[in-house]
PDB file of C-alpha atoms and ligand atoms in Angstrom:
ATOM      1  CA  UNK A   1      91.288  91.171 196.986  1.00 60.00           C
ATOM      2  CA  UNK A   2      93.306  91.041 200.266  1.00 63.00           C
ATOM      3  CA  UNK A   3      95.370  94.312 201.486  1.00 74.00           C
ATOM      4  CA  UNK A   4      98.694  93.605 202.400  1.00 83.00           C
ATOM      5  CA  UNK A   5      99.482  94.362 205.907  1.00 87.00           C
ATOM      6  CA  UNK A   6     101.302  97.462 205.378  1.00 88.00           C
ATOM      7  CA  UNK A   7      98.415  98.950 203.651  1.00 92.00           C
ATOM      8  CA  UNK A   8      95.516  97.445 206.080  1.00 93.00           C
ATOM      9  CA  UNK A   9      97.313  98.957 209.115  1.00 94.00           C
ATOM     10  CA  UNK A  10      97.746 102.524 207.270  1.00 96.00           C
ATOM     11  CA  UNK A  11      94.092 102.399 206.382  1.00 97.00           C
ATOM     12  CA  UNK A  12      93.295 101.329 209.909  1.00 97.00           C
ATOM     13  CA  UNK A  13      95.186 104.357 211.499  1.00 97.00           C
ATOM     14  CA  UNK A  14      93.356 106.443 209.291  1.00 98.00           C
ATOM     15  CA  UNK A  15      90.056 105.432 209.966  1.00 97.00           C
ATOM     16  CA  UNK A  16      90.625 105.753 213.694  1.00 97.00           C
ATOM     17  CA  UNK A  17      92.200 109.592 213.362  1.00 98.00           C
ATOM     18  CA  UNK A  18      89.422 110.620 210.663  1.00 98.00           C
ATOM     19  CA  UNK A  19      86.906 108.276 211.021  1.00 97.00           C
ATOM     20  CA  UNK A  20      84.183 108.116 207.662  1.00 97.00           C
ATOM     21  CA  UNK A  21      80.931 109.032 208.655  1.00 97.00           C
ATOM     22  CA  UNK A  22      78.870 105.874 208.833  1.00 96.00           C
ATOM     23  CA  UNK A  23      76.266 107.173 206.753  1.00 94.00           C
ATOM     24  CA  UNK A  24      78.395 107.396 203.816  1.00 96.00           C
ATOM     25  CA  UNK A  25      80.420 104.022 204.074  1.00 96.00           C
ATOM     26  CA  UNK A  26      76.371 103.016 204.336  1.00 95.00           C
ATOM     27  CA  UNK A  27      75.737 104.578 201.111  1.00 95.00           C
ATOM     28  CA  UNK A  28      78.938 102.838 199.586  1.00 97.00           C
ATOM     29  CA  UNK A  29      76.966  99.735 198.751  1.00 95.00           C
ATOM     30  CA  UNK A  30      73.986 101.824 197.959  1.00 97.00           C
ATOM     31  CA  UNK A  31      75.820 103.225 194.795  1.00 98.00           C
ATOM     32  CA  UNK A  32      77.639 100.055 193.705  1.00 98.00           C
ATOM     33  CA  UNK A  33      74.429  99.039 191.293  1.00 98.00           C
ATOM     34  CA  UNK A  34      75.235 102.197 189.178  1.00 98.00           C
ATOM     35  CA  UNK A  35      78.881  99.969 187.859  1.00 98.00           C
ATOM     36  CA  UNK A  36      76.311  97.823 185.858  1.00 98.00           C
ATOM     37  CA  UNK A  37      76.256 100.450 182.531  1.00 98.00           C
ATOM     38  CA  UNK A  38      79.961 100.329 182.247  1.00 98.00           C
ATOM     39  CA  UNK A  39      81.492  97.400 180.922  1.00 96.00           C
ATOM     40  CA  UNK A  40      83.874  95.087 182.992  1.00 98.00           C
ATOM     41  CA  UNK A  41      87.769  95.175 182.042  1.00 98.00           C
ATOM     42  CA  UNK A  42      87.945  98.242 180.279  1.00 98.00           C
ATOM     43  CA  UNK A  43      88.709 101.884 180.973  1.00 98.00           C
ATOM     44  CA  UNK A  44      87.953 104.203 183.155  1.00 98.00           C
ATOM     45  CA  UNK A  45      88.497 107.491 184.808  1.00 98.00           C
ATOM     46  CA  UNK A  46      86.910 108.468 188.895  1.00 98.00           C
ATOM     47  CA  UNK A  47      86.722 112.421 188.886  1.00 98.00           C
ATOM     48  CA  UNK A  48      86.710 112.916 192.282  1.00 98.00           C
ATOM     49  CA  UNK A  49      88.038 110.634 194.405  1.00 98.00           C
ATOM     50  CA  UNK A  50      88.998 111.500 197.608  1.00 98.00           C
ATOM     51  CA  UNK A  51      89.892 108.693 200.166  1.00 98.00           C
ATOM     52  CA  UNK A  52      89.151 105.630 197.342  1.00 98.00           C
ATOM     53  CA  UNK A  53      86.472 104.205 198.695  1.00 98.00           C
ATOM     54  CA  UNK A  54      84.148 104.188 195.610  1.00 98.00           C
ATOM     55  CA  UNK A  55      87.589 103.321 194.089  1.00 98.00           C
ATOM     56  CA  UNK A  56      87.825 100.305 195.707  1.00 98.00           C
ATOM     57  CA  UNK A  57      84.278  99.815 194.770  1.00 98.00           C
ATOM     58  CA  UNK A  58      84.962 100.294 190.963  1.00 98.00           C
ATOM     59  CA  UNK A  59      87.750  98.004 191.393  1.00 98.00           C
ATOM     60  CA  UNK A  60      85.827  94.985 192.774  1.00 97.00           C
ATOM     61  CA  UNK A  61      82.844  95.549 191.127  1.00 98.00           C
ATOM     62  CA  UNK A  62      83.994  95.853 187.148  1.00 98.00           C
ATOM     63  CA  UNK A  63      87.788  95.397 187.400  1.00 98.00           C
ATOM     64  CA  UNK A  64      88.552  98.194 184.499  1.00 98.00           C
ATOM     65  CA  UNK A  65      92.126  97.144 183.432  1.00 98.00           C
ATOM     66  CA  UNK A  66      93.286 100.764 183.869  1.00 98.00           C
ATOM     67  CA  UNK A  67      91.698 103.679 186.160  1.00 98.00           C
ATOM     68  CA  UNK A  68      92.614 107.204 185.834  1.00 98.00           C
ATOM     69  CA  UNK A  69      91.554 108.728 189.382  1.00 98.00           C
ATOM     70  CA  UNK A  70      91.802 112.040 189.016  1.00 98.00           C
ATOM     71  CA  UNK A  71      91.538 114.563 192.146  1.00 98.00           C
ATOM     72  CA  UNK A  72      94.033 117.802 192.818  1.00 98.00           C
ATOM     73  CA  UNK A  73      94.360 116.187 196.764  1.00 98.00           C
ATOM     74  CA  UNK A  74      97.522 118.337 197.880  1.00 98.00           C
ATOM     75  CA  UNK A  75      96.900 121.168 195.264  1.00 98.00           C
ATOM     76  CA  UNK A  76      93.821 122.274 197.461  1.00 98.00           C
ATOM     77  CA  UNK A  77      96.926 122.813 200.417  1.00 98.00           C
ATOM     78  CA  UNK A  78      97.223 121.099 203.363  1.00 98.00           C
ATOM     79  CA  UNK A  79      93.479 120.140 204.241  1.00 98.00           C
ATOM     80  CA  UNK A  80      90.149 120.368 201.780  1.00 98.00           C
ATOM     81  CA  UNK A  81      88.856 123.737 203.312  1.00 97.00           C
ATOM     82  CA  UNK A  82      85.127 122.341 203.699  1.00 95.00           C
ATOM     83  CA  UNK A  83      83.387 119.622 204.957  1.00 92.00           C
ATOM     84  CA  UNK A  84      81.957 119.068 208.134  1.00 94.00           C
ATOM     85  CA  UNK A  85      82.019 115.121 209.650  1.00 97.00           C
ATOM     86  CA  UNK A  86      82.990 114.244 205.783  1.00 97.00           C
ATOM     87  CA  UNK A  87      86.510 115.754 206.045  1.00 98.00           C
ATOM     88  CA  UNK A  88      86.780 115.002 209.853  1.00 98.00           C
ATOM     89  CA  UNK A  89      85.556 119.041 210.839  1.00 97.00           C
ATOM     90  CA  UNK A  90      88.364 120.042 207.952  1.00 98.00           C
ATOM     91  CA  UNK A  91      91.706 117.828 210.044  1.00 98.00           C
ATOM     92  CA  UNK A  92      91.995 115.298 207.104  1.00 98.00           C
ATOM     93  CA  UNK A  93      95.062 116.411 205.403  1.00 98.00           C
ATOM     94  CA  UNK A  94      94.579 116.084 201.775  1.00 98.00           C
ATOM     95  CA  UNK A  95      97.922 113.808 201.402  1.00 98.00           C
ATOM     96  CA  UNK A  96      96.149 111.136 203.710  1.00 98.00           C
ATOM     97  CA  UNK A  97      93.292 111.373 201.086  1.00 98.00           C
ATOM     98  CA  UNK A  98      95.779 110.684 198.426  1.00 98.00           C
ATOM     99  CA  UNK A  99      97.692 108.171 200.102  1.00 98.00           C
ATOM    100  CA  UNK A 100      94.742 106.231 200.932  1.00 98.00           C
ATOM    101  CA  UNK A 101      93.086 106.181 197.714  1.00 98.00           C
ATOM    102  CA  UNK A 102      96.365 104.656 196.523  1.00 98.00           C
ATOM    103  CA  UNK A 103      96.813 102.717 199.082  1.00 97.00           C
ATOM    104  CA  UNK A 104      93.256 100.915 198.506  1.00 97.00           C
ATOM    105  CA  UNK A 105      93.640 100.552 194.583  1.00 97.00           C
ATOM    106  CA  UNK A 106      97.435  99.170 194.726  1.00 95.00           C
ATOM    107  CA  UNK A 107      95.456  95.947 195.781  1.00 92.00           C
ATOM    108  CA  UNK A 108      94.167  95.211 193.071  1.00 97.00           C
ATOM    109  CA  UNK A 109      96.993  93.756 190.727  1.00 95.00           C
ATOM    110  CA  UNK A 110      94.723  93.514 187.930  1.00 96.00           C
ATOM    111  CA  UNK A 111      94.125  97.360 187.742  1.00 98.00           C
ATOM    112  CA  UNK A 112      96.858  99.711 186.137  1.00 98.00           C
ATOM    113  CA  UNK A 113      96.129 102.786 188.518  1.00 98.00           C
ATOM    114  CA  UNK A 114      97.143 106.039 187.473  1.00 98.00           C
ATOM    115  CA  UNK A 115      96.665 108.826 190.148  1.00 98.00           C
ATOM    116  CA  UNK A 116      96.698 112.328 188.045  1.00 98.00           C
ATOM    117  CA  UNK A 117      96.577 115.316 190.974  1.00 98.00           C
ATOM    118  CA  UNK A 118      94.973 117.810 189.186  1.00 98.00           C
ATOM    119  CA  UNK A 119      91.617 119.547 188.946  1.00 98.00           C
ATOM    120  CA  UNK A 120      89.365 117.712 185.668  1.00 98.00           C
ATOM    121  CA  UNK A 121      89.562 119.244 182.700  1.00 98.00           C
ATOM    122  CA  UNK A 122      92.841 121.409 183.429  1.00 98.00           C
ATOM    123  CA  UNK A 123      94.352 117.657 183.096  1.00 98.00           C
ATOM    124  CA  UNK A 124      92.793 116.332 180.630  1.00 98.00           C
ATOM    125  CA  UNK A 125      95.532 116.061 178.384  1.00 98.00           C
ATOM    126  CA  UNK A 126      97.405 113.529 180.569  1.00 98.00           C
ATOM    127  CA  UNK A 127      94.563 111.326 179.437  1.00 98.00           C
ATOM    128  CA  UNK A 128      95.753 108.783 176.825  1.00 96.00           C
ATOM    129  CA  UNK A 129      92.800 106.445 176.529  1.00 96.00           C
ATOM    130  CA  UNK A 130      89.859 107.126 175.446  1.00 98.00           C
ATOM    131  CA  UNK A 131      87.029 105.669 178.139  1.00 98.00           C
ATOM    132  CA  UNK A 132      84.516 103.147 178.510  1.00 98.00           C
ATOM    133  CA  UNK A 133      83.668 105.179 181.187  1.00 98.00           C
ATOM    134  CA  UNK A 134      83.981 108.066 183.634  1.00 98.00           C
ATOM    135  CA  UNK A 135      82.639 108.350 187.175  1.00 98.00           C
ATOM    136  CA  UNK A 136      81.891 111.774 187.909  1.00 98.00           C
ATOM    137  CA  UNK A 137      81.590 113.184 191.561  1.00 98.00           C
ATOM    138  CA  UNK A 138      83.857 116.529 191.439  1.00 98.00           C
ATOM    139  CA  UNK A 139      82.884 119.760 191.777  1.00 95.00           C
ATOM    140  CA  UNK A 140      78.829 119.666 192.505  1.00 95.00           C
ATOM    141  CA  UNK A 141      78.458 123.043 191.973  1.00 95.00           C
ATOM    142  CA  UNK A 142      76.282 123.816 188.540  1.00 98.00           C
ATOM    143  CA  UNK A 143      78.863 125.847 186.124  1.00 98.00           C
ATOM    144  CA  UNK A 144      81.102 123.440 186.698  1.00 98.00           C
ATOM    145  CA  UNK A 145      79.338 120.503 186.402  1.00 98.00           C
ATOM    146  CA  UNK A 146      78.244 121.434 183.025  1.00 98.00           C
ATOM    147  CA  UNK A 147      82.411 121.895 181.955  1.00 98.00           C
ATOM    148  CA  UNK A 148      83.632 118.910 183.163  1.00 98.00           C
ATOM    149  CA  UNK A 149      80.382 116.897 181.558  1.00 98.00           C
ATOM    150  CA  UNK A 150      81.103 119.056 178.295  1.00 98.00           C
ATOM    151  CA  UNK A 151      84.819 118.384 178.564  1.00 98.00           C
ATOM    152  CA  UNK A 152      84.512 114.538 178.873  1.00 98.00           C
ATOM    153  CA  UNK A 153      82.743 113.945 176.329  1.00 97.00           C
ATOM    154  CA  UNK A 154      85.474 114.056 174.187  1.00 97.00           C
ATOM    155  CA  UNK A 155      87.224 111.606 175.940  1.00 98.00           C
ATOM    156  CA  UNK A 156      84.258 109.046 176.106  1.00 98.00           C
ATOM    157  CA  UNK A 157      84.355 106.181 173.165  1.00 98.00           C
ATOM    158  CA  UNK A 158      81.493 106.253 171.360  1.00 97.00           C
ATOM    159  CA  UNK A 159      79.941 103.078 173.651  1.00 97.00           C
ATOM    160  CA  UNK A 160      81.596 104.734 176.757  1.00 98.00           C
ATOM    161  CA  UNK A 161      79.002 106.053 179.715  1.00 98.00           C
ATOM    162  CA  UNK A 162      79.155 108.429 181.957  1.00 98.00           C
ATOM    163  CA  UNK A 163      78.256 107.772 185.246  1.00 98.00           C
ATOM    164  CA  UNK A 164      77.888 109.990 188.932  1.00 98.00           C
ATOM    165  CA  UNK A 165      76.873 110.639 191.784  1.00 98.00           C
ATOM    166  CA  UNK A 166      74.627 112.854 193.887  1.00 97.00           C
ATOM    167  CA  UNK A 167      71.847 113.311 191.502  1.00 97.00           C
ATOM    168  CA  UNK A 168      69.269 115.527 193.542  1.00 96.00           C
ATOM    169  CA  UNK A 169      66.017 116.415 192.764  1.00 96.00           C
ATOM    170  CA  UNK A 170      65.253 119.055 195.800  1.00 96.00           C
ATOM    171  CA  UNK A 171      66.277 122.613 194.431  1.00 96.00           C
ATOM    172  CA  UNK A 172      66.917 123.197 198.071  1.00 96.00           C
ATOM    173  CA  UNK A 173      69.424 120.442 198.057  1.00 96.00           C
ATOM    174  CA  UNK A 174      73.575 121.499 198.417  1.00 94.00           C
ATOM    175  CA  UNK A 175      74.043 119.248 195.531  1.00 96.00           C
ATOM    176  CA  UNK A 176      71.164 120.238 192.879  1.00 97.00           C
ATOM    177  CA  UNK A 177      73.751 121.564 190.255  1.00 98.00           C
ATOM    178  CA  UNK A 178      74.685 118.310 189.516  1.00 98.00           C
ATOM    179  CA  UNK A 179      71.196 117.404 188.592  1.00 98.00           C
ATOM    180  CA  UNK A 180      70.614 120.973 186.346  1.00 98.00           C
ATOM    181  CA  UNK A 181      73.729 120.458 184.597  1.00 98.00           C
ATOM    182  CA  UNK A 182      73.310 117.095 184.053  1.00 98.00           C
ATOM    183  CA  UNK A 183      70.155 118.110 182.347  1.00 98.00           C
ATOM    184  CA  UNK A 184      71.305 121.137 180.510  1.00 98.00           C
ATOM    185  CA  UNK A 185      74.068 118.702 179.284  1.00 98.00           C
ATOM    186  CA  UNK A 186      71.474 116.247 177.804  1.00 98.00           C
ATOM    187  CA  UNK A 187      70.044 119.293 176.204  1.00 97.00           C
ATOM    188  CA  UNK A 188      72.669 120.587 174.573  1.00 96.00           C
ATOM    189  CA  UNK A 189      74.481 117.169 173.285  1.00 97.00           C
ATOM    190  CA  UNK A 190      73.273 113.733 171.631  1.00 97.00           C
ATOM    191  CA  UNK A 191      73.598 112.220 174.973  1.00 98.00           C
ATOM    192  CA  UNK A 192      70.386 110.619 177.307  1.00 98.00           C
ATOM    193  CA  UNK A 193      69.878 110.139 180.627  1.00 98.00           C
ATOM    194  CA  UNK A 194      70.231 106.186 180.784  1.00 98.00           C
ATOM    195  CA  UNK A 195      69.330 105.560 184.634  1.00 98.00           C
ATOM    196  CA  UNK A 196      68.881 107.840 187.663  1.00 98.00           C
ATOM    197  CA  UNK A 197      68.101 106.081 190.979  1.00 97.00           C
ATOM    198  CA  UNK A 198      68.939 105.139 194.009  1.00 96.00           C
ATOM    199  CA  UNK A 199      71.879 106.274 196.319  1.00 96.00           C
ATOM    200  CA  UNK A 200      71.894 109.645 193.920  1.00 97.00           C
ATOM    201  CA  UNK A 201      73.398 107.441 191.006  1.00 98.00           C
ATOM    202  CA  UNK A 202      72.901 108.346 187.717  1.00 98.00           C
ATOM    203  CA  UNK A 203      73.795 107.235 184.084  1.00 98.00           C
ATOM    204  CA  UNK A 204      74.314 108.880 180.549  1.00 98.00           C
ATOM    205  CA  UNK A 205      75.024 107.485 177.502  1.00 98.00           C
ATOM    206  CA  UNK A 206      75.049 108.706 173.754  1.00 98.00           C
ATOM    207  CA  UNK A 207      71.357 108.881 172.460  1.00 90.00           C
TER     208      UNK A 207
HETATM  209  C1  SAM B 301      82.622 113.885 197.265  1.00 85.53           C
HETATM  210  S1  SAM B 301      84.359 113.770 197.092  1.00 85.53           S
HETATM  211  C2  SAM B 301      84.568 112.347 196.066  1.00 85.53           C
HETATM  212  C3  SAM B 301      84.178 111.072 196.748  1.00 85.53           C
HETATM  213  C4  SAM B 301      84.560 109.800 196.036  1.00 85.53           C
HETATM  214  N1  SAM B 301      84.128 109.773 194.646  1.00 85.53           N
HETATM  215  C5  SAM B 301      83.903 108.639 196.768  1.00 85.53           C
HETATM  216  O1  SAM B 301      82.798 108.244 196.365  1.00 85.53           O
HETATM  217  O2  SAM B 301      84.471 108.153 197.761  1.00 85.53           O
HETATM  218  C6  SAM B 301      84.712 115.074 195.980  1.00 85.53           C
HETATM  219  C7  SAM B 301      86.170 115.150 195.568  1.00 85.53           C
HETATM  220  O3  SAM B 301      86.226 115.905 194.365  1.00 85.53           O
HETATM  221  C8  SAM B 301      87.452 116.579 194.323  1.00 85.53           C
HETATM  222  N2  SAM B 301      87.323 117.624 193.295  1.00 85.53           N
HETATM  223  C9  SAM B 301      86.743 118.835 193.384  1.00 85.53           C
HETATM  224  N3  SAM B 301      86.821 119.488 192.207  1.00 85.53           N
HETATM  225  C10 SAM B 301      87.458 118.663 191.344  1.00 85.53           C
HETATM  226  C11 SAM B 301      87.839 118.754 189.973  1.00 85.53           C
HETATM  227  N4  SAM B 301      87.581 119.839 189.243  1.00 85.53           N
HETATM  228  N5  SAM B 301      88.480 117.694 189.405  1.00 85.53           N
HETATM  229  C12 SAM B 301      88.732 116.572 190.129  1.00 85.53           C
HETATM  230  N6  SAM B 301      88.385 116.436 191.432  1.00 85.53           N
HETATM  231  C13 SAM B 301      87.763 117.461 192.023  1.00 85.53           C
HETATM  232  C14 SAM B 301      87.660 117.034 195.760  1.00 85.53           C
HETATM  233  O4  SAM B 301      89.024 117.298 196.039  1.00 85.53           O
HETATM  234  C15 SAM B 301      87.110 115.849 196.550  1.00 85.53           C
HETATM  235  O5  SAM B 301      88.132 114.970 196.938  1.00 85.53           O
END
């Protein structure tokens, strides 16, 4: 789906100020095969979304014909407040973020985007579908991992998935909450682990 020029020059300028570190726009195609358990044309919600690019990936890939991405951006303040190379050593104001993830769903004319600014769940009232499916990739950290999973479920139709990223197996690794609550979660409520694989993509669905 082609940009317009407005957009592909904002985008540019912002990949030349806070460049993406190549290892992650590497791992973008990595994580696209995870978009095959939700179904094409339906509807969806990205918790966590940052500057769009698995947005954009979403977008091309299944073509949901509305996507809730959901992500407080400007409520964090002015910049994210972590990150190393990610966040551009923490200069990557979190209204760029914002703007960008707009700016690289608003080509898709197909898609109804609706940006909510917000932390997931404290939002999740301003959620009037309910989802084929959710793309989780928030908070990492395991507490609250385990509420947002918990949380969403109520918003999942009863065929919806729900789908994330960063599944790691290493207790050592930053990230290994998502993993332990993603298993606690499965413990605790009729829904299975459906695929977990490569890029850190994983895959739940009612059991
Ligand atoms: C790893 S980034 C998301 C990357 C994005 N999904 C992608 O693949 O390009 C994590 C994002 O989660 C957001 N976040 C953290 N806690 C959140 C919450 N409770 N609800 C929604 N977003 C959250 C952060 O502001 C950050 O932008």
């Amino acid at each position: 789906m082609p940009q317009t020029s407005a957009n592909t020059d904002f985008l540019g300028r912002g990949e030349a100020a806070f460049p993406m570190p190549q290892r992650e726009l590497d791992r973008l195609s990595q994580r696209r095969w995870i978009l095959r358990y939700a179904r094409k044309g339906g509807v969806g919600a990205e918790i966590g979304v940052f500057r769009g690019h698995f947005s954009e990936i979403i977008c091309q890939t299944i073509a949901p014909r509305k996507l809730y991405l959901i992500d407080p951006w400007t409520k964090l303040g002015a910049t994210f407040g972590w990150g190393k190379a990610y966040t551009a050593d923490d200069t990557l104001p979190t209204a760029q973020a914002r703007d960008e993830a707009r700016a690289r769903v608003t080509a898709f004319d197909e898609v109804e985007a609706v940006l909510l600014e917000d932390r997931f769940p404290a939002c999740r009232d301003s959620l009037a579908d309910m989802l084929d499916f959710a793309y989780l990739d928030a908070s990492h950290d395991y507490a609250a991992t385990l509420t947002e999973l918990l949380a969403l479920s109520d918003h999942i139709a009863t065929d919806g998935v729900i789908l994330g990223d960063d599944w790691q197996i290493n207790p050592a690794h930053q990230h290994h909450g998502v993993f332990r609550a993603v298993q606690e979660f499965t413990r605790m409520q009729p829904w299975q682990i459906a695929a977990a694989g490569p890029g850190g993509q994983w895959a739940l669905a009612r059991g």
